[in-house]
Amino acid sequence: MDLHLLRIKLKKIRYLIEATSYITDDFKECISPLKKLQDCLGDIHDMDVWIQEVSATNAAPIFSDLLWKYKKGRLDEFKAIRGDIYSVLEK
């Protein structure tokens, strides 16, 4: 699945959980991790766009390397947060 599309779907799920949190607290613990996931995915998407732009302009390779490094860090964070959500849902 496209990570940008995943971000949009997570946003809808988070909004649904926020709306139902007035009725039940069952999934309230997921709101913060979902928001963090959205932020990570937004940064990853931004890095993809920037990497394309930098590559198209033949800018210094150092910029591309920095963008890839930041993207990798955010992907690692995404994986860790994803695990946090699984933990909450398993309760």
mmCIF file of C-alpha atoms in Angstrom:
data_model
loop_
_atom_site.group_PDB
_atom_site.id
_atom_site.type_symbol
_atom_site.label_atom_id
_atom_site.label_comp_id
_atom_site.label_asym_id
_atom_site.label_seq_id
_atom_site.Cartn_x
_atom_site.Cartn_y
_atom_site.Cartn_z
ATOM 1 C CA MET A 1 0.000 0.000 0.000
ATOM 2 C CA ASP A 2 1.144 3.509 -0.728
ATOM 3 C CA LEU A 3 2.351 5.076 2.547
ATOM 4 C CA HIS A 4 0.657 8.385 1.713
ATOM 5 C CA LEU A 5 -2.660 6.585 1.205
ATOM 6 C CA LEU A 6 -2.080 4.733 4.487
ATOM 7 C CA ARG A 7 -1.603 8.103 6.224
ATOM 8 C CA ILE A 8 -4.965 9.312 4.916
ATOM 9 C CA LYS A 9 -6.703 6.118 6.061
ATOM 10 C CA LEU A 10 -5.098 6.339 9.519
ATOM 11 C CA LYS A 11 -6.349 9.901 9.821
ATOM 12 C CA LYS A 12 -9.917 8.746 9.151
ATOM 13 C CA ILE A 13 -9.573 5.944 11.698
ATOM 14 C CA ARG A 14 -8.189 8.365 14.299
ATOM 15 C CA TYR A 15 -11.064 10.779 13.698
ATOM 16 C CA LEU A 16 -13.538 7.922 14.107
ATOM 17 C CA ILE A 17 -11.913 6.854 17.386
ATOM 18 C CA GLU A 18 -11.914 10.461 18.631
ATOM 19 C CA ALA A 19 -15.600 10.784 17.768
ATOM 20 C CA THR A 20 -16.526 7.546 19.535
ATOM 21 C CA SER A 21 -14.353 8.256 22.570
ATOM 22 C CA TYR A 22 -17.334 10.082 24.094
ATOM 23 C CA ILE A 23 -19.195 6.760 24.123
ATOM 24 C CA THR A 24 -16.378 4.320 24.975
ATOM 25 C CA ASP A 25 -12.766 4.520 26.059
ATOM 26 C CA ASP A 26 -11.882 1.149 24.513
ATOM 27 C CA PHE A 27 -9.599 2.568 21.818
ATOM 28 C CA LYS A 28 -8.703 5.930 23.327
ATOM 29 C CA GLU A 29 -5.128 4.725 23.956
ATOM 30 C CA CYS A 30 -4.668 4.422 20.175
ATOM 31 C CA ILE A 31 -5.208 8.120 19.455
ATOM 32 C CA SER A 32 -1.725 9.331 20.392
ATOM 33 C CA PRO A 33 0.150 6.527 18.583
ATOM 34 C CA LEU A 34 -2.049 7.016 15.512
ATOM 35 C CA LYS A 35 -1.205 10.706 15.492
ATOM 36 C CA LYS A 36 2.499 9.863 15.763
ATOM 37 C CA LEU A 37 2.154 7.400 12.882
ATOM 38 C CA GLN A 38 0.490 10.082 10.775
ATOM 39 C CA ASP A 39 3.312 12.501 11.553
ATOM 40 C CA CYS A 40 5.943 9.903 10.594
ATOM 41 C CA LEU A 41 4.160 9.058 7.369
ATOM 42 C CA GLY A 42 3.791 12.755 6.536
ATOM 43 C CA ASP A 43 7.522 13.277 7.030
ATOM 44 C CA ILE A 44 8.318 10.203 4.934
ATOM 45 C CA HIS A 45 6.113 11.517 2.129
ATOM 46 C CA ASP A 46 7.780 14.923 2.348
ATOM 47 C CA MET A 47 11.207 13.265 2.148
ATOM 48 C CA ASP A 48 10.119 11.317 -0.947
ATOM 49 C CA VAL A 49 9.097 14.570 -2.624
ATOM 50 C CA TRP A 50 12.312 16.330 -1.596
ATOM 51 C CA ILE A 51 14.475 13.414 -2.725
ATOM 52 C CA GLN A 52 12.826 13.573 -6.157
ATOM 53 C CA GLU A 53 13.374 17.327 -6.334
ATOM 54 C CA VAL A 54 17.006 17.117 -5.254
ATOM 55 C CA SER A 55 17.702 14.294 -7.691
ATOM 56 C CA ALA A 56 16.075 16.190 -10.562
ATOM 57 C CA THR A 57 18.266 19.254 -9.985
ATOM 58 C CA ASN A 58 21.548 17.348 -9.623
ATOM 59 C CA ALA A 59 22.092 19.079 -6.283
ATOM 60 C CA ALA A 60 25.001 18.076 -4.115
ATOM 61 C CA PRO A 61 24.795 14.380 -3.121
ATOM 62 C CA ILE A 62 25.115 15.392 0.535
ATOM 63 C CA PHE A 63 21.545 16.730 0.437
ATOM 64 C CA SER A 64 20.191 13.495 -0.962
ATOM 65 C CA ASP A 65 22.153 11.481 1.605
ATOM 66 C CA LEU A 66 20.772 13.596 4.461
ATOM 67 C CA LEU A 67 17.210 13.225 3.204
ATOM 68 C CA TRP A 68 17.572 9.449 2.890
ATOM 69 C CA LYS A 69 19.053 9.232 6.386
ATOM 70 C CA TYR A 70 16.185 11.252 7.877
ATOM 71 C CA LYS A 71 13.636 9.160 5.950
ATOM 72 C CA LYS A 72 15.196 5.927 7.248
ATOM 73 C CA GLY A 73 14.992 7.238 10.815
ATOM 74 C CA ARG A 74 11.329 8.088 10.394
ATOM 75 C CA LEU A 75 10.637 4.652 8.868
ATOM 76 C CA ASP A 76 12.270 3.024 11.891
ATOM 77 C CA GLU A 77 10.155 5.191 14.181
ATOM 78 C CA PHE A 78 7.052 4.264 12.176
ATOM 79 C CA LYS A 79 7.779 0.558 12.726
ATOM 80 C CA ALA A 80 8.247 1.073 16.474
ATOM 81 C CA ILE A 81 5.018 3.050 16.861
ATOM 82 C CA ARG A 82 3.147 0.493 14.768
ATOM 83 C CA GLY A 83 4.219 -2.098 17.337
ATOM 84 C CA ASP A 84 2.877 0.131 20.129
ATOM 85 C CA ILE A 85 -0.550 0.189 18.491
ATOM 86 C CA TYR A 86 -0.563 -3.602 18.136
ATOM 87 C CA SER A 87 0.203 -3.850 21.851
ATOM 88 C CA VAL A 88 -2.750 -1.612 22.718
ATOM 89 C CA LEU A 89 -5.105 -3.575 20.479
ATOM 90 C CA GLU A 90 -4.053 -6.922 21.952
ATOM 91 C CA LYS A 91 -5.266 -5.895 25.438
#
